[in-house]
Amino acid sequence: MRSCVVIPARLASTRLPKKMLLAETGKPLVQHTYETACRAGRPSSVVVATDHEAIRAAIQSFGGEAVMTSPECASGTDRVAEVARSRPDVDVFVNLQGDEPELDPAAIDRVIAMLESDPSAAMATLATPIDQPARVADRSNVKVVFDGAGRALYFSRSPIPFVRDPLATPQQRFQHVGLYAYRRDFLLRLAETPPSPLEQAEQLEQLRVLEAGETIRVGQIADAAPGIDTPDDYAAFVQRANVRRAA
């Protein structure tokens, strides 16, 4: 089964302007993410899908592959689908966000393997346990519940499951990790499907998949790598990168 990691990378970003090109470590942020993807064992290829020539030039400067996608793409999924339309020889596409440079490459292999082992699943993603009340309550942390076979039941910004009896055995909650693997045919259908009611309510695209009756496999990992959304996030990343380089 051939697979490709696609890294959607827009130039515009609200909380951290032009973050894909920030290079205080000596490399653009998107290059760190690209190199992470290249360390995974299962993908056949890695490509950056971007809306701006400056990002394509940055990727090509170190020998990476980048393609220009339409500025009309509304989401990262749309950019991945645009790449998929031109690559009919690839079976599985992995959507890796460009601001996830510290993701464990094994996580990429994991979502691909889940689709290889479960023909009924259209899509695969990951989750990690959360215990801190503040993170459970934080609406920016998406929560997921899944059945005993690892099939997603629901994603929400609210704390799920809701524990009605405070004296009941505490329920383990899981935070969704935004790494996705899609079968090509399903991805192309998804990109043509209008947003669903639950998706619009929660602002979570994966709910469109569940409302369509498709199966999303959810794999558990111990920890989620920190994403880069704010100047403080990037400063902390630079510090960690400098420590690793000095070690």
Short mmCIF file of N, CA and C in Angstrom, two decimals, residues 57-184:
data_model
loop_
_atom_site.label_atom_id
_atom_site.label_comp_id
_atom_site.label_asym_id
_atom_site.label_seq_id
_atom_site.Cartn_x
_atom_site.Cartn_y
_atom_site.Cartn_z
N ALA A 57 9.44 27.94 -2.23
CA ALA A 57 10.86 28.22 -2.41
C ALA A 57 11.67 27.73 -1.21
N ALA A 58 11.12 27.91 0.00
CA ALA A 58 11.82 27.46 1.21
C ALA A 58 11.99 25.94 1.20
N ILE A 59 10.96 25.22 0.77
CA ILE A 59 11.03 23.76 0.73
C ILE A 59 12.02 23.31 -0.33
N GLN A 60 11.96 23.90 -1.49
CA GLN A 60 12.86 23.51 -2.57
C GLN A 60 14.31 23.85 -2.26
N SER A 61 14.54 24.84 -1.39
CA SER A 61 15.91 25.25 -1.07
C SER A 61 16.69 24.15 -0.36
N PHE A 62 15.99 23.24 0.34
CA PHE A 62 16.71 22.15 1.00
C PHE A 62 16.44 20.80 0.31
N GLY A 63 15.89 20.85 -0.91
CA GLY A 63 15.68 19.63 -1.68
C GLY A 63 14.38 18.92 -1.43
N GLY A 64 13.44 19.57 -0.70
CA GLY A 64 12.15 18.96 -0.44
C GLY A 64 11.19 19.15 -1.61
N GLU A 65 10.06 18.46 -1.54
CA GLU A 65 9.05 18.56 -2.60
C GLU A 65 7.89 19.42 -2.11
N ALA A 66 7.49 20.36 -2.94
CA ALA A 66 6.36 21.22 -2.62
C ALA A 66 5.52 21.44 -3.87
N VAL A 67 4.21 21.55 -3.67
CA VAL A 67 3.31 21.83 -4.78
C VAL A 67 2.43 23.01 -4.39
N MET A 68 2.08 23.80 -5.40
CA MET A 68 1.17 24.91 -5.17
C MET A 68 -0.26 24.40 -5.25
N THR A 69 -1.07 24.81 -4.28
CA THR A 69 -2.49 24.47 -4.28
C THR A 69 -3.30 25.75 -4.34
N SER A 70 -4.57 25.61 -4.66
CA SER A 70 -5.42 26.77 -4.86
C SER A 70 -5.55 27.62 -3.60
N PRO A 71 -5.48 28.94 -3.74
CA PRO A 71 -5.72 29.81 -2.58
C PRO A 71 -7.17 29.74 -2.10
N GLU A 72 -8.03 29.11 -2.89
CA GLU A 72 -9.43 28.97 -2.52
C GLU A 72 -9.68 27.80 -1.58
N CYS A 73 -8.67 26.97 -1.32
CA CYS A 73 -8.83 25.84 -0.42
C CYS A 73 -9.25 26.34 0.96
N ALA A 74 -10.35 25.80 1.48
CA ALA A 74 -10.89 26.29 2.74
C ALA A 74 -10.22 25.64 3.95
N SER A 75 -9.57 24.51 3.77
CA SER A 75 -8.99 23.78 4.90
C SER A 75 -7.77 22.99 4.45
N GLY A 76 -7.05 22.47 5.44
CA GLY A 76 -5.93 21.59 5.13
C GLY A 76 -6.37 20.35 4.39
N THR A 77 -7.54 19.83 4.75
CA THR A 77 -8.07 18.65 4.06
C THR A 77 -8.25 18.92 2.59
N ASP A 78 -8.73 20.11 2.23
CA ASP A 78 -8.90 20.46 0.82
C ASP A 78 -7.57 20.48 0.10
N ARG A 79 -6.52 20.95 0.77
CA ARG A 79 -5.19 20.97 0.15
C ARG A 79 -4.68 19.54 -0.07
N VAL A 80 -4.91 18.68 0.93
CA VAL A 80 -4.48 17.29 0.79
C VAL A 80 -5.24 16.62 -0.35
N ALA A 81 -6.54 16.90 -0.45
CA ALA A 81 -7.34 16.33 -1.53
C ALA A 81 -6.86 16.81 -2.89
N GLU A 82 -6.44 18.05 -2.98
CA GLU A 82 -5.94 18.57 -4.25
C GLU A 82 -4.69 17.81 -4.69
N VAL A 83 -3.83 17.50 -3.74
CA VAL A 83 -2.66 16.68 -4.05
C VAL A 83 -3.09 15.27 -4.46
N ALA A 84 -4.07 14.71 -3.76
CA ALA A 84 -4.52 13.35 -4.03
C ALA A 84 -5.09 13.20 -5.44
N ARG A 85 -5.76 14.24 -5.94
CA ARG A 85 -6.34 14.15 -7.29
C ARG A 85 -5.27 13.91 -8.35
N SER A 86 -4.06 14.40 -8.11
CA SER A 86 -3.00 14.26 -9.09
C SER A 86 -2.11 13.03 -8.87
N ARG A 87 -2.46 12.21 -7.84
CA ARG A 87 -1.62 11.05 -7.52
C ARG A 87 -2.49 9.80 -7.38
N PRO A 88 -3.01 9.30 -8.49
CA PRO A 88 -3.89 8.12 -8.43
C PRO A 88 -3.17 6.84 -8.02
N ASP A 89 -1.85 6.85 -8.03
CA ASP A 89 -1.08 5.65 -7.66
C ASP A 89 -0.89 5.52 -6.16
N VAL A 90 -1.34 6.52 -5.39
CA VAL A 90 -1.17 6.49 -3.93
C VAL A 90 -2.48 6.04 -3.29
N ASP A 91 -2.40 5.11 -2.34
CA ASP A 91 -3.59 4.54 -1.69
C ASP A 91 -4.03 5.32 -0.47
N VAL A 92 -3.06 5.83 0.33
CA VAL A 92 -3.35 6.48 1.60
C VAL A 92 -2.61 7.81 1.67
N PHE A 93 -3.33 8.84 2.10
CA PHE A 93 -2.73 10.16 2.30
C PHE A 93 -2.81 10.53 3.77
N VAL A 94 -1.70 11.01 4.31
CA VAL A 94 -1.62 11.43 5.70
C VAL A 94 -1.58 12.96 5.73
N ASN A 95 -2.45 13.54 6.52
CA ASN A 95 -2.51 14.99 6.70
C ASN A 95 -1.75 15.33 7.98
N LEU A 96 -0.55 15.92 7.81
CA LEU A 96 0.28 16.34 8.93
C LEU A 96 0.35 17.85 8.94
N GLN A 97 -0.11 18.46 10.02
CA GLN A 97 -0.11 19.92 10.09
C GLN A 97 1.32 20.45 10.13
N GLY A 98 1.53 21.55 9.42
CA GLY A 98 2.88 22.11 9.31
C GLY A 98 3.45 22.63 10.60
N ASP A 99 2.59 22.86 11.60
CA ASP A 99 3.06 23.39 12.89
C ASP A 99 3.21 22.29 13.94
N GLU A 100 3.49 21.06 13.48
CA GLU A 100 3.71 19.91 14.38
C GLU A 100 5.12 19.35 14.18
N PRO A 101 6.17 20.16 14.38
CA PRO A 101 7.52 19.69 14.07
C PRO A 101 8.04 18.61 15.01
N GLU A 102 7.44 18.48 16.20
CA GLU A 102 7.96 17.53 17.18
C GLU A 102 7.12 16.25 17.29
N LEU A 103 6.23 16.04 16.36
CA LEU A 103 5.46 14.81 16.34
C LEU A 103 6.39 13.61 16.22
N ASP A 104 6.09 12.55 16.94
CA ASP A 104 6.87 11.32 16.83
C ASP A 104 6.61 10.71 15.46
N PRO A 105 7.64 10.48 14.63
CA PRO A 105 7.42 9.87 13.32
C PRO A 105 6.68 8.53 13.40
N ALA A 106 6.81 7.84 14.53
CA ALA A 106 6.09 6.57 14.70
C ALA A 106 4.59 6.77 14.65
N ALA A 107 4.11 7.98 15.00
CA ALA A 107 2.68 8.25 14.95
C ALA A 107 2.18 8.23 13.51
N ILE A 108 2.99 8.69 12.59
CA ILE A 108 2.64 8.65 11.16
C ILE A 108 2.52 7.20 10.70
N ASP A 109 3.51 6.39 11.07
CA ASP A 109 3.45 4.97 10.72
C ASP A 109 2.22 4.31 11.33
N ARG A 110 1.85 4.76 12.53
CA ARG A 110 0.72 4.14 13.23
C ARG A 110 -0.59 4.36 12.49
N VAL A 111 -0.87 5.59 12.03
CA VAL A 111 -2.15 5.82 11.37
C VAL A 111 -2.22 5.11 10.02
N ILE A 112 -1.10 5.00 9.34
CA ILE A 112 -1.08 4.24 8.08
C ILE A 112 -1.35 2.77 8.35
N ALA A 113 -0.70 2.23 9.36
CA ALA A 113 -0.86 0.81 9.70
C ALA A 113 -2.30 0.49 10.08
N MET A 114 -2.99 1.43 10.74
CA MET A 114 -4.37 1.18 11.13
C MET A 114 -5.27 1.01 9.91
N LEU A 115 -5.04 1.78 8.87
CA LEU A 115 -5.83 1.62 7.66
C LEU A 115 -5.45 0.34 6.93
N GLU A 116 -4.19 -0.03 6.99
CA GLU A 116 -3.77 -1.28 6.36
C GLU A 116 -4.43 -2.49 7.02
N SER A 117 -4.64 -2.41 8.33
CA SER A 117 -5.16 -3.57 9.07
C SER A 117 -6.67 -3.59 9.19
N ASP A 118 -7.36 -2.48 8.85
CA ASP A 118 -8.81 -2.42 9.00
C ASP A 118 -9.44 -1.92 7.70
N PRO A 119 -9.82 -2.81 6.81
CA PRO A 119 -10.40 -2.41 5.53
C PRO A 119 -11.71 -1.64 5.67
N SER A 120 -12.38 -1.75 6.84
CA SER A 120 -13.66 -1.06 7.01
C SER A 120 -13.49 0.41 7.34
N ALA A 121 -12.30 0.83 7.72
CA ALA A 121 -12.07 2.22 8.14
C ALA A 121 -11.71 3.09 6.95
N ALA A 122 -12.39 4.22 6.85
CA ALA A 122 -12.09 5.19 5.80
C ALA A 122 -10.97 6.13 6.21
N MET A 123 -10.74 6.20 7.52
CA MET A 123 -9.86 7.24 8.05
C MET A 123 -9.30 6.77 9.39
N ALA A 124 -8.13 7.26 9.75
CA ALA A 124 -7.53 6.91 11.04
C ALA A 124 -6.93 8.17 11.66
N THR A 125 -6.95 8.20 13.00
CA THR A 125 -6.39 9.32 13.74
C THR A 125 -5.90 8.82 15.09
N LEU A 126 -5.49 9.73 15.98
CA LEU A 126 -4.88 9.33 17.25
C LEU A 126 -5.50 10.11 18.41
N ALA A 127 -5.28 9.58 19.62
CA ALA A 127 -5.74 10.24 20.84
C ALA A 127 -4.76 9.94 21.95
N THR A 128 -4.73 10.84 22.94
CA THR A 128 -3.85 10.66 24.08
C THR A 128 -4.62 10.94 25.37
N PRO A 129 -4.34 10.23 26.46
CA PRO A 129 -5.10 10.46 27.70
C PRO A 129 -4.89 11.87 28.24
N ILE A 130 -5.96 12.43 28.82
CA ILE A 130 -5.85 13.71 29.52
C ILE A 130 -6.48 13.56 30.91
N ASP A 131 -5.79 14.12 31.90
CA ASP A 131 -6.25 14.02 33.27
C ASP A 131 -6.43 15.38 33.95
N GLN A 132 -5.68 16.38 33.49
CA GLN A 132 -5.76 17.69 34.15
C GLN A 132 -7.12 18.34 33.87
N PRO A 133 -7.84 18.76 34.90
CA PRO A 133 -9.16 19.38 34.71
C PRO A 133 -9.13 20.57 33.77
N ALA A 134 -8.07 21.37 33.82
CA ALA A 134 -8.01 22.56 32.96
C ALA A 134 -7.96 22.17 31.49
N ARG A 135 -7.24 21.12 31.17
CA ARG A 135 -7.15 20.68 29.78
C ARG A 135 -8.45 20.02 29.33
N VAL A 136 -9.12 19.35 30.25
CA VAL A 136 -10.41 18.74 29.92
C VAL A 136 -11.43 19.83 29.59
N ALA A 137 -11.41 20.92 30.35
CA ALA A 137 -12.38 21.99 30.16
C ALA A 137 -12.04 22.91 28.99
N ASP A 138 -10.78 22.94 28.57
CA ASP A 138 -10.33 23.85 27.53
C ASP A 138 -10.98 23.50 26.19
N ARG A 139 -11.73 24.44 25.61
CA ARG A 139 -12.43 24.17 24.36
C ARG A 139 -11.49 24.04 23.18
N SER A 140 -10.27 24.52 23.31
CA SER A 140 -9.31 24.36 22.21
C SER A 140 -8.74 22.94 22.16
N ASN A 141 -8.90 22.18 23.25
CA ASN A 141 -8.48 20.77 23.28
C ASN A 141 -9.68 19.92 22.88
N VAL A 142 -9.62 19.33 21.71
CA VAL A 142 -10.73 18.51 21.23
C VAL A 142 -10.67 17.14 21.90
N LYS A 143 -11.81 16.71 22.41
CA LYS A 143 -11.91 15.41 23.07
C LYS A 143 -12.56 14.40 22.14
N VAL A 144 -12.26 13.12 22.35
CA VAL A 144 -12.84 12.06 21.53
C VAL A 144 -13.21 10.89 22.43
N VAL A 145 -14.33 10.23 22.10
CA VAL A 145 -14.69 8.97 22.73
C VAL A 145 -14.78 7.92 21.64
N PHE A 146 -14.39 6.70 21.98
CA PHE A 146 -14.36 5.62 20.99
C PHE A 146 -14.75 4.32 21.66
N ASP A 147 -15.15 3.34 20.85
CA ASP A 147 -15.60 2.07 21.40
C ASP A 147 -14.43 1.13 21.67
N GLY A 148 -14.76 -0.09 22.12
CA GLY A 148 -13.72 -1.03 22.50
C GLY A 148 -12.85 -1.49 21.35
N ALA A 149 -13.34 -1.32 20.12
CA ALA A 149 -12.56 -1.69 18.94
C ALA A 149 -11.77 -0.50 18.38
N GLY A 150 -11.81 0.63 19.09
CA GLY A 150 -11.06 1.80 18.64
C GLY A 150 -11.74 2.56 17.52
N ARG A 151 -13.08 2.47 17.42
CA ARG A 151 -13.82 3.23 16.42
C ARG A 151 -14.40 4.48 17.06
N ALA A 152 -14.17 5.63 16.46
CA ALA A 152 -14.63 6.89 17.04
C ALA A 152 -16.15 6.93 17.15
N LEU A 153 -16.64 7.38 18.30
CA LEU A 153 -18.06 7.58 18.52
C LEU A 153 -18.44 9.06 18.38
N TYR A 154 -17.57 9.94 18.92
CA TYR A 154 -17.86 11.37 18.84
C TYR A 154 -16.61 12.16 19.19
N PHE A 155 -16.53 13.36 18.60
CA PHE A 155 -15.49 14.34 18.92
C PHE A 155 -16.21 15.59 19.42
N SER A 156 -15.64 16.26 20.41
CA SER A 156 -16.28 17.47 20.93
C SER A 156 -15.26 18.39 21.59
N ARG A 157 -15.63 19.66 21.61
CA ARG A 157 -14.83 20.62 22.38
C ARG A 157 -15.24 20.61 23.85
N SER A 158 -16.37 20.02 24.15
CA SER A 158 -16.84 19.89 25.53
C SER A 158 -16.22 18.67 26.19
N PRO A 159 -16.19 18.63 27.53
CA PRO A 159 -15.68 17.42 28.21
C PRO A 159 -16.61 16.24 27.95
N ILE A 160 -16.10 15.22 27.28
CA ILE A 160 -16.87 14.00 27.06
C ILE A 160 -16.01 12.81 27.45
N PRO A 161 -16.60 11.75 28.02
CA PRO A 161 -18.01 11.65 28.37
C PRO A 161 -18.36 12.51 29.59
N PHE A 162 -19.63 12.93 29.68
CA PHE A 162 -20.11 13.65 30.84
C PHE A 162 -20.36 12.65 31.97
N VAL A 163 -19.78 12.91 33.14
CA VAL A 163 -19.94 12.01 34.29
C VAL A 163 -21.07 12.56 35.17
N ARG A 164 -22.20 11.91 35.13
CA ARG A 164 -23.37 12.41 35.85
C ARG A 164 -23.22 12.25 37.36
N ASP A 165 -22.69 11.12 37.80
CA ASP A 165 -22.53 10.84 39.22
C ASP A 165 -21.09 11.14 39.64
N PRO A 166 -20.86 12.20 40.40
CA PRO A 166 -19.48 12.56 40.78
C PRO A 166 -18.81 11.50 41.64
N LEU A 167 -19.60 10.59 42.23
CA LEU A 167 -19.01 9.53 43.06
C LEU A 167 -18.71 8.27 42.25
N ALA A 168 -19.06 8.29 40.96
CA ALA A 168 -18.79 7.13 40.11
C ALA A 168 -17.30 7.02 39.83
N THR A 169 -16.89 5.86 39.36
CA THR A 169 -15.49 5.65 38.98
C THR A 169 -15.10 6.67 37.92
N PRO A 170 -14.01 7.41 38.13
CA PRO A 170 -13.62 8.43 37.14
C PRO A 170 -13.42 7.82 35.75
N GLN A 171 -13.91 8.53 34.75
CA GLN A 171 -13.78 8.09 33.37
C GLN A 171 -12.49 8.67 32.77
N GLN A 172 -11.74 7.81 32.08
CA GLN A 172 -10.56 8.32 31.37
C GLN A 172 -11.03 9.12 30.15
N ARG A 173 -10.53 10.32 30.03
CA ARG A 173 -10.85 11.12 28.87
C ARG A 173 -9.65 11.17 27.93
N PHE A 174 -9.93 11.37 26.65
CA PHE A 174 -8.87 11.37 25.64
C PHE A 174 -8.92 12.65 24.81
N GLN A 175 -7.76 13.22 24.60
CA GLN A 175 -7.61 14.38 23.73
C GLN A 175 -7.29 13.90 22.32
N HIS A 176 -7.97 14.48 21.36
CA HIS A 176 -7.71 14.13 19.97
C HIS A 176 -6.39 14.73 19.52
N VAL A 177 -5.62 13.95 18.79
CA VAL A 177 -4.36 14.40 18.19
C VAL A 177 -4.63 14.59 16.70
N GLY A 178 -4.44 15.79 16.19
CA GLY A 178 -4.88 16.13 14.84
C GLY A 178 -3.99 15.64 13.72
N LEU A 179 -3.75 14.35 13.68
CA LEU A 179 -3.03 13.70 12.58
C LEU A 179 -4.02 12.74 11.94
N TYR A 180 -4.17 12.81 10.61
CA TYR A 180 -5.17 11.99 9.93
C TYR A 180 -4.55 11.19 8.79
N ALA A 181 -5.05 9.98 8.60
CA ALA A 181 -4.77 9.20 7.40
C ALA A 181 -6.09 8.90 6.72
N TYR A 182 -6.13 9.07 5.40
CA TYR A 182 -7.36 8.86 4.63
C TYR A 182 -7.07 7.89 3.48
N ARG A 183 -8.03 7.04 3.18
CA ARG A 183 -7.97 6.32 1.91
C ARG A 183 -8.26 7.34 0.80
N ARG A 184 -7.57 7.19 -0.32
CA ARG A 184 -7.66 8.21 -1.37
C ARG A 184 -9.09 8.43 -1.86
#
